[in-house]
Amino acid sequence: MTLELRSVEKIYDMNSVGVRALRGVSFNIASNEYVAIMGPSGSGKSTLMNIIGCLDVPTSGTYLLDGADVGSFSEDRLAEIRNEKIGFVFQTFNLLPRSDVFHNVELPLIYAGMRPAKRRRLAEEAIARVGLADRMTHRPNELSGGQRQRVAIARSLVNQPSILLADEPTGNLDSNTGAEIMEVFDTLHSEGNTIILVTHEDHIASHAQREIRLFDGEIASDLLQTEAA
């Protein structure tokens, strides 16, 4: 799945004052790219991720997902896209504390109305991909931080999405555990996943092939890692 942003602007109304979070952002991301989106706090990273992930739509400009204009989609269609095409990994894991690993990973498939037998197969496959087949019946409080993030990654993969969006995925982890999680992303990319990584840390961004830097809602640079180096 390819995505293209053309002159995307996002303006938020705050106390009757328009705040421009994105200012004419344009770029393409091809299938199976590994891209890091970087920038300081307030640069527009989170806003951009929300638009790419169909959690929000541009105020102006165009966002094309496989050639289709996301801005023309209904709320129901946006929800379908999020559930079927995009996997999300967040800094805070967002796991259900009373559910075990299997049921946390299975949850998106329940929302999708999938039959139990297929749900079990896909959930087990996703859990195995992140190396937690032996932890399937454990609850989040029985897991380390790195293991919890692996569960979150498995959940994001279970619908076999076209794009994997990760927002500061190592932010709550120590450096060694963070390195292990980045190895998981590197492996997923080598297996064909498109990965878009939002981070403010250079050593995390260095795993990607391409680095897009934002500053004050605009693209400051868009370089392949060989060029950035």
mmCIF file of C-alpha atoms in Angstrom:
data_model
loop_
_atom_site.group_PDB
_atom_site.id
_atom_site.type_symbol
_atom_site.label_atom_id
_atom_site.label_comp_id
_atom_site.label_asym_id
_atom_site.label_seq_id
_atom_site.Cartn_x
_atom_site.Cartn_y
_atom_site.Cartn_z
ATOM 1 C CA MET A 1 0.000 0.000 0.000
ATOM 2 C CA THR A 2 1.380 3.411 -0.989
ATOM 3 C CA LEU A 3 0.544 6.740 0.605
ATOM 4 C CA GLU A 4 0.922 10.288 -0.666
ATOM 5 C CA LEU A 5 0.461 13.622 1.091
ATOM 6 C CA ARG A 6 -0.016 16.696 -1.090
ATOM 7 C CA SER A 7 0.236 20.141 0.538
ATOM 8 C CA VAL A 8 -1.401 18.857 3.731
ATOM 9 C CA GLU A 9 -2.364 21.491 6.297
ATOM 10 C CA LYS A 10 -3.900 20.932 9.705
ATOM 11 C CA ILE A 11 -5.349 23.802 11.689
ATOM 12 C CA TYR A 12 -6.768 23.354 15.181
ATOM 13 C CA ASP A 13 -9.211 25.808 16.712
ATOM 14 C CA MET A 14 -7.923 26.676 20.193
ATOM 15 C CA ASN A 15 -9.796 29.392 22.081
ATOM 16 C CA SER A 16 -11.087 30.764 18.773
ATOM 17 C CA VAL A 17 -7.527 31.012 17.461
ATOM 18 C CA GLY A 18 -6.387 28.855 14.548
ATOM 19 C CA VAL A 19 -3.185 26.940 15.336
ATOM 20 C CA ARG A 20 -1.428 25.507 12.280
ATOM 21 C CA ALA A 21 0.057 22.157 13.264
ATOM 22 C CA LEU A 22 1.021 21.194 9.702
ATOM 23 C CA ARG A 23 1.981 23.657 6.975
ATOM 24 C CA GLY A 24 1.896 22.304 3.427
ATOM 25 C CA VAL A 25 3.426 18.873 4.061
ATOM 26 C CA SER A 26 4.062 16.767 0.947
ATOM 27 C CA PHE A 27 5.751 13.378 0.529
ATOM 28 C CA ASN A 28 5.204 9.823 -0.720
ATOM 29 C CA ILE A 29 5.876 6.542 1.063
ATOM 30 C CA ALA A 30 6.061 3.387 -1.041
ATOM 31 C CA SER A 31 5.161 -0.142 -0.042
ATOM 32 C CA ASN A 32 7.812 -1.835 2.184
ATOM 33 C CA GLU A 33 9.595 1.426 3.025
ATOM 34 C CA TYR A 34 11.026 1.909 6.519
ATOM 35 C CA VAL A 35 10.650 5.584 7.422
ATOM 36 C CA ALA A 36 11.446 7.537 10.584
ATOM 37 C CA ILE A 37 9.533 10.777 11.221
ATOM 38 C CA MET A 38 11.529 13.023 13.535
ATOM 39 C CA GLY A 39 11.322 16.459 15.077
ATOM 40 C CA PRO A 40 11.243 18.284 18.393
ATOM 41 C CA SER A 41 8.158 18.532 20.594
ATOM 42 C CA GLY A 42 5.530 20.655 18.847
ATOM 43 C CA SER A 43 6.927 20.039 15.376
ATOM 44 C CA GLY A 44 3.778 18.283 14.145
ATOM 45 C CA LYS A 45 4.897 14.633 14.429
ATOM 46 C CA SER A 46 1.828 13.437 16.334
ATOM 47 C CA THR A 47 -0.554 15.361 14.081
ATOM 48 C CA LEU A 48 1.091 13.856 11.027
ATOM 49 C CA MET A 49 0.881 10.362 12.488
ATOM 50 C CA ASN A 50 -2.817 10.842 13.266
ATOM 51 C CA ILE A 51 -3.474 11.829 9.661
ATOM 52 C CA ILE A 52 -1.417 8.964 8.199
ATOM 53 C CA GLY A 53 -3.224 6.564 10.562
ATOM 54 C CA CYS A 54 -6.683 7.876 9.551
ATOM 55 C CA LEU A 55 -7.347 9.048 13.121
ATOM 56 C CA ASP A 56 -7.745 12.575 11.730
ATOM 57 C CA VAL A 57 -8.123 14.237 8.327
ATOM 58 C CA PRO A 58 -6.356 17.283 6.821
ATOM 59 C CA THR A 59 -7.887 20.752 7.043
ATOM 60 C CA SER A 60 -6.693 21.252 3.480
ATOM 61 C CA GLY A 61 -4.525 19.425 0.997
ATOM 62 C CA THR A 62 -4.874 15.758 0.033
ATOM 63 C CA TYR A 63 -3.964 12.447 1.619
ATOM 64 C CA LEU A 64 -4.086 9.551 -0.840
ATOM 65 C CA LEU A 65 -3.975 5.964 0.402
ATOM 66 C CA ASP A 66 -3.484 3.588 -2.524
ATOM 67 C CA GLY A 67 -4.797 6.390 -4.730
ATOM 68 C CA ALA A 68 -7.993 6.950 -2.708
ATOM 69 C CA ASP A 69 -8.629 10.378 -1.129
ATOM 70 C CA VAL A 70 -8.867 9.787 2.620
ATOM 71 C CA GLY A 71 -10.497 13.191 3.118
ATOM 72 C CA SER A 72 -13.582 11.939 1.275
ATOM 73 C CA PHE A 73 -14.062 8.887 3.516
ATOM 74 C CA SER A 74 -16.914 8.616 6.012
ATOM 75 C CA GLU A 75 -16.177 7.959 9.706
ATOM 76 C CA ASP A 76 -17.202 4.326 9.191
ATOM 77 C CA ARG A 77 -14.838 3.945 6.244
ATOM 78 C CA LEU A 78 -11.990 5.534 8.215
ATOM 79 C CA ALA A 79 -12.636 3.028 11.011
ATOM 80 C CA GLU A 80 -12.518 0.160 8.503
ATOM 81 C CA ILE A 81 -9.195 1.403 7.123
ATOM 82 C CA ARG A 82 -7.738 1.649 10.641
ATOM 83 C CA ASN A 83 -8.860 -1.863 11.476
ATOM 84 C CA GLU A 84 -7.891 -3.536 8.204
ATOM 85 C CA LYS A 85 -4.939 -1.645 6.749
ATOM 86 C CA ILE A 86 -3.021 0.054 9.577
ATOM 87 C CA GLY A 87 -1.418 -1.410 12.674
ATOM 88 C CA PHE A 88 -0.657 0.914 15.604
ATOM 89 C CA VAL A 89 2.061 0.529 18.238
ATOM 90 C CA PHE A 90 2.095 3.086 21.056
ATOM 91 C CA GLN A 91 4.628 4.047 23.715
ATOM 92 C CA THR A 92 2.221 3.072 26.516
ATOM 93 C CA PHE A 93 1.394 -0.439 25.123
ATOM 94 C CA ASN A 94 -2.417 0.059 25.672
ATOM 95 C CA LEU A 95 -3.006 -3.547 26.771
ATOM 96 C CA LEU A 96 -6.041 -4.807 28.674
ATOM 97 C CA PRO A 97 -4.661 -5.631 32.141
ATOM 98 C CA ARG A 98 -7.140 -8.426 32.957
ATOM 99 C CA SER A 99 -6.745 -10.226 29.634
ATOM 100 C CA ASP A 100 -3.939 -12.611 28.772
ATOM 101 C CA VAL A 101 -1.571 -12.215 25.831
ATOM 102 C CA PHE A 102 -3.759 -14.259 23.480
ATOM 103 C CA HIS A 103 -6.918 -12.266 24.156
ATOM 104 C CA ASN A 104 -5.120 -8.911 23.904
ATOM 105 C CA VAL A 105 -3.814 -9.882 20.481
ATOM 106 C CA GLU A 106 -7.107 -11.439 19.376
ATOM 107 C CA LEU A 107 -9.168 -8.332 20.192
ATOM 108 C CA PRO A 108 -8.996 -6.558 16.779
ATOM 109 C CA LEU A 109 -10.198 -9.756 15.112
ATOM 110 C CA ILE A 110 -13.223 -9.887 17.421
ATOM 111 C CA TYR A 111 -14.057 -6.312 16.388
ATOM 112 C CA ALA A 112 -13.702 -7.393 12.765
ATOM 113 C CA GLY A 113 -16.300 -10.157 13.300
ATOM 114 C CA MET A 114 -13.926 -12.978 12.376
ATOM 115 C CA ARG A 115 -14.802 -16.607 13.132
ATOM 116 C CA PRO A 116 -13.163 -18.079 16.283
ATOM 117 C CA ALA A 117 -11.051 -20.712 14.496
ATOM 118 C CA LYS A 118 -9.482 -18.168 12.141
ATOM 119 C CA ARG A 119 -9.039 -15.702 15.021
ATOM 120 C CA ARG A 120 -7.080 -18.275 16.990
ATOM 121 C CA ARG A 121 -4.823 -19.141 14.059
ATOM 122 C CA LEU A 122 -4.002 -15.524 13.225
ATOM 123 C CA ALA A 123 -3.490 -14.519 16.865
ATOM 124 C CA GLU A 124 -1.174 -17.451 17.511
ATOM 125 C CA GLU A 125 0.810 -16.662 14.346
ATOM 126 C CA ALA A 126 1.213 -13.000 15.350
ATOM 127 C CA ILE A 127 2.310 -13.925 18.878
ATOM 128 C CA ALA A 128 4.862 -16.390 17.492
ATOM 129 C CA ARG A 129 6.254 -13.713 15.137
ATOM 130 C CA VAL A 130 7.290 -11.592 18.128
ATOM 131 C CA GLY A 131 8.736 -14.529 20.051
ATOM 132 C CA LEU A 132 6.082 -14.909 22.764
ATOM 133 C CA ALA A 133 4.498 -18.272 21.932
ATOM 134 C CA ASP A 134 5.430 -19.492 25.407
ATOM 135 C CA ARG A 135 3.745 -16.497 27.109
ATOM 136 C CA MET A 136 0.313 -16.759 25.494
ATOM 137 C CA THR A 137 -1.613 -17.277 28.751
ATOM 138 C CA HIS A 138 0.247 -14.636 30.768
ATOM 139 C CA ARG A 139 -1.355 -11.328 31.722
ATOM 140 C CA PRO A 140 0.461 -8.002 31.156
ATOM 141 C CA ASN A 141 1.461 -7.691 34.837
ATOM 142 C CA GLU A 142 3.323 -10.997 34.481
ATOM 143 C CA LEU A 143 5.439 -9.666 31.621
ATOM 144 C CA SER A 144 8.438 -7.351 31.355
ATOM 145 C CA GLY A 145 8.126 -3.989 29.600
ATOM 146 C CA GLY A 146 9.771 -5.382 26.496
ATOM 147 C CA GLN A 147 7.434 -8.356 26.434
ATOM 148 C CA ARG A 148 4.422 -6.060 26.807
ATOM 149 C CA GLN A 149 5.579 -4.030 23.832
ATOM 150 C CA ARG A 150 5.990 -7.264 21.861
ATOM 151 C CA VAL A 151 2.359 -8.081 22.685
ATOM 152 C CA ALA A 152 1.361 -4.644 21.412
ATOM 153 C CA ILE A 153 3.315 -5.280 18.201
ATOM 154 C CA ALA A 154 1.640 -8.691 17.777
ATOM 155 C CA ARG A 155 -1.765 -7.043 18.219
ATOM 156 C CA SER A 156 -0.877 -4.474 15.560
ATOM 157 C CA LEU A 157 0.093 -7.290 13.165
ATOM 158 C CA VAL A 158 -2.843 -9.620 13.717
ATOM 159 C CA ASN A 159 -5.037 -8.082 11.002
ATOM 160 C CA GLN A 160 -2.110 -8.352 8.570
ATOM 161 C CA PRO A 161 -2.052 -4.588 7.940
ATOM 162 C CA SER A 162 -0.344 -2.901 5.012
ATOM 163 C CA ILE A 163 1.253 -0.213 7.207
ATOM 164 C CA LEU A 164 2.700 -0.438 10.712
ATOM 165 C CA LEU A 165 2.706 2.906 12.575
ATOM 166 C CA ALA A 166 4.870 3.082 15.705
ATOM 167 C CA ASP A 167 4.751 6.155 17.971
ATOM 168 C CA GLU A 168 7.840 6.345 20.242
ATOM 169 C CA PRO A 169 7.723 2.526 20.616
ATOM 170 C CA THR A 170 10.774 2.380 22.904
ATOM 171 C CA GLY A 171 9.940 5.480 24.979
ATOM 172 C CA ASN A 172 9.014 3.506 28.110
ATOM 173 C CA LEU A 173 11.838 0.983 27.828
ATOM 174 C CA ASP A 174 15.457 0.877 28.941
ATOM 175 C CA SER A 175 18.117 1.035 26.220
ATOM 176 C CA ASN A 176 18.787 -2.720 26.031
ATOM 177 C CA THR A 177 15.095 -3.607 25.845
ATOM 178 C CA GLY A 178 14.540 -0.811 23.331
ATOM 179 C CA ALA A 179 17.270 -2.292 21.128
ATOM 180 C CA GLU A 180 15.514 -5.674 21.263
ATOM 181 C CA ILE A 181 12.218 -4.080 20.195
ATOM 182 C CA MET A 182 13.921 -2.340 17.281
ATOM 183 C CA GLU A 183 15.281 -5.724 16.187
ATOM 184 C CA VAL A 184 11.658 -6.891 16.006
ATOM 185 C CA PHE A 185 10.773 -3.943 13.743
ATOM 186 C CA ASP A 186 13.845 -4.598 11.580
ATOM 187 C CA THR A 187 12.751 -8.215 11.135
ATOM 188 C CA LEU A 188 9.173 -7.214 10.300
ATOM 189 C CA HIS A 189 10.475 -4.818 7.655
ATOM 190 C CA SER A 190 12.653 -7.549 6.146
ATOM 191 C CA GLU A 191 9.507 -9.707 5.957
ATOM 192 C CA GLY A 192 7.732 -7.101 3.829
ATOM 193 C CA ASN A 193 5.966 -4.726 6.238
ATOM 194 C CA THR A 194 5.844 -0.984 5.598
ATOM 195 C CA ILE A 195 6.992 0.688 8.819
ATOM 196 C CA ILE A 196 6.589 4.344 9.792
ATOM 197 C CA LEU A 197 8.348 5.171 13.030
ATOM 198 C CA VAL A 198 7.720 8.407 14.964
ATOM 199 C CA THR A 199 10.613 9.211 17.277
ATOM 200 C CA HIS A 200 12.785 12.021 18.627
ATOM 201 C CA GLU A 201 15.786 9.745 19.192
ATOM 202 C CA ASP A 202 18.513 9.531 16.542
ATOM 203 C CA HIS A 203 19.624 6.011 17.496
ATOM 204 C CA ILE A 204 16.063 4.739 17.043
ATOM 205 C CA ALA A 205 15.624 6.560 13.732
ATOM 206 C CA SER A 206 18.890 5.059 12.480
ATOM 207 C CA HIS A 207 17.107 1.717 12.039
ATOM 208 C CA ALA A 208 14.990 3.209 9.238
ATOM 209 C CA GLN A 209 16.078 3.603 5.616
ATOM 210 C CA ARG A 210 14.721 7.125 5.325
ATOM 211 C CA GLU A 211 14.391 10.055 7.712
ATOM 212 C CA ILE A 212 11.791 12.829 7.442
ATOM 213 C CA ARG A 213 12.419 15.724 9.831
ATOM 214 C CA LEU A 214 9.692 18.183 10.802
ATOM 215 C CA PHE A 215 10.103 21.637 12.249
ATOM 216 C CA ASP A 216 7.202 24.002 13.048
ATOM 217 C CA GLY A 217 4.810 21.912 10.971
ATOM 218 C CA GLU A 218 6.971 21.878 7.852
ATOM 219 C CA ILE A 219 9.353 19.345 6.368
ATOM 220 C CA ALA A 220 12.880 20.462 7.209
ATOM 221 C CA SER A 221 14.531 17.512 5.441
ATOM 222 C CA ASP A 222 13.653 14.223 3.763
ATOM 223 C CA LEU A 223 16.734 12.047 3.279
ATOM 224 C CA LEU A 224 17.786 8.475 2.826
ATOM 225 C CA GLN A 225 19.920 7.374 5.762
ATOM 226 C CA THR A 226 23.059 7.291 3.590
ATOM 227 C CA GLU A 227 22.437 10.956 2.738
ATOM 228 C CA ALA A 228 21.564 11.854 6.342
ATOM 229 C CA ALA A 229 24.844 10.332 7.492
#
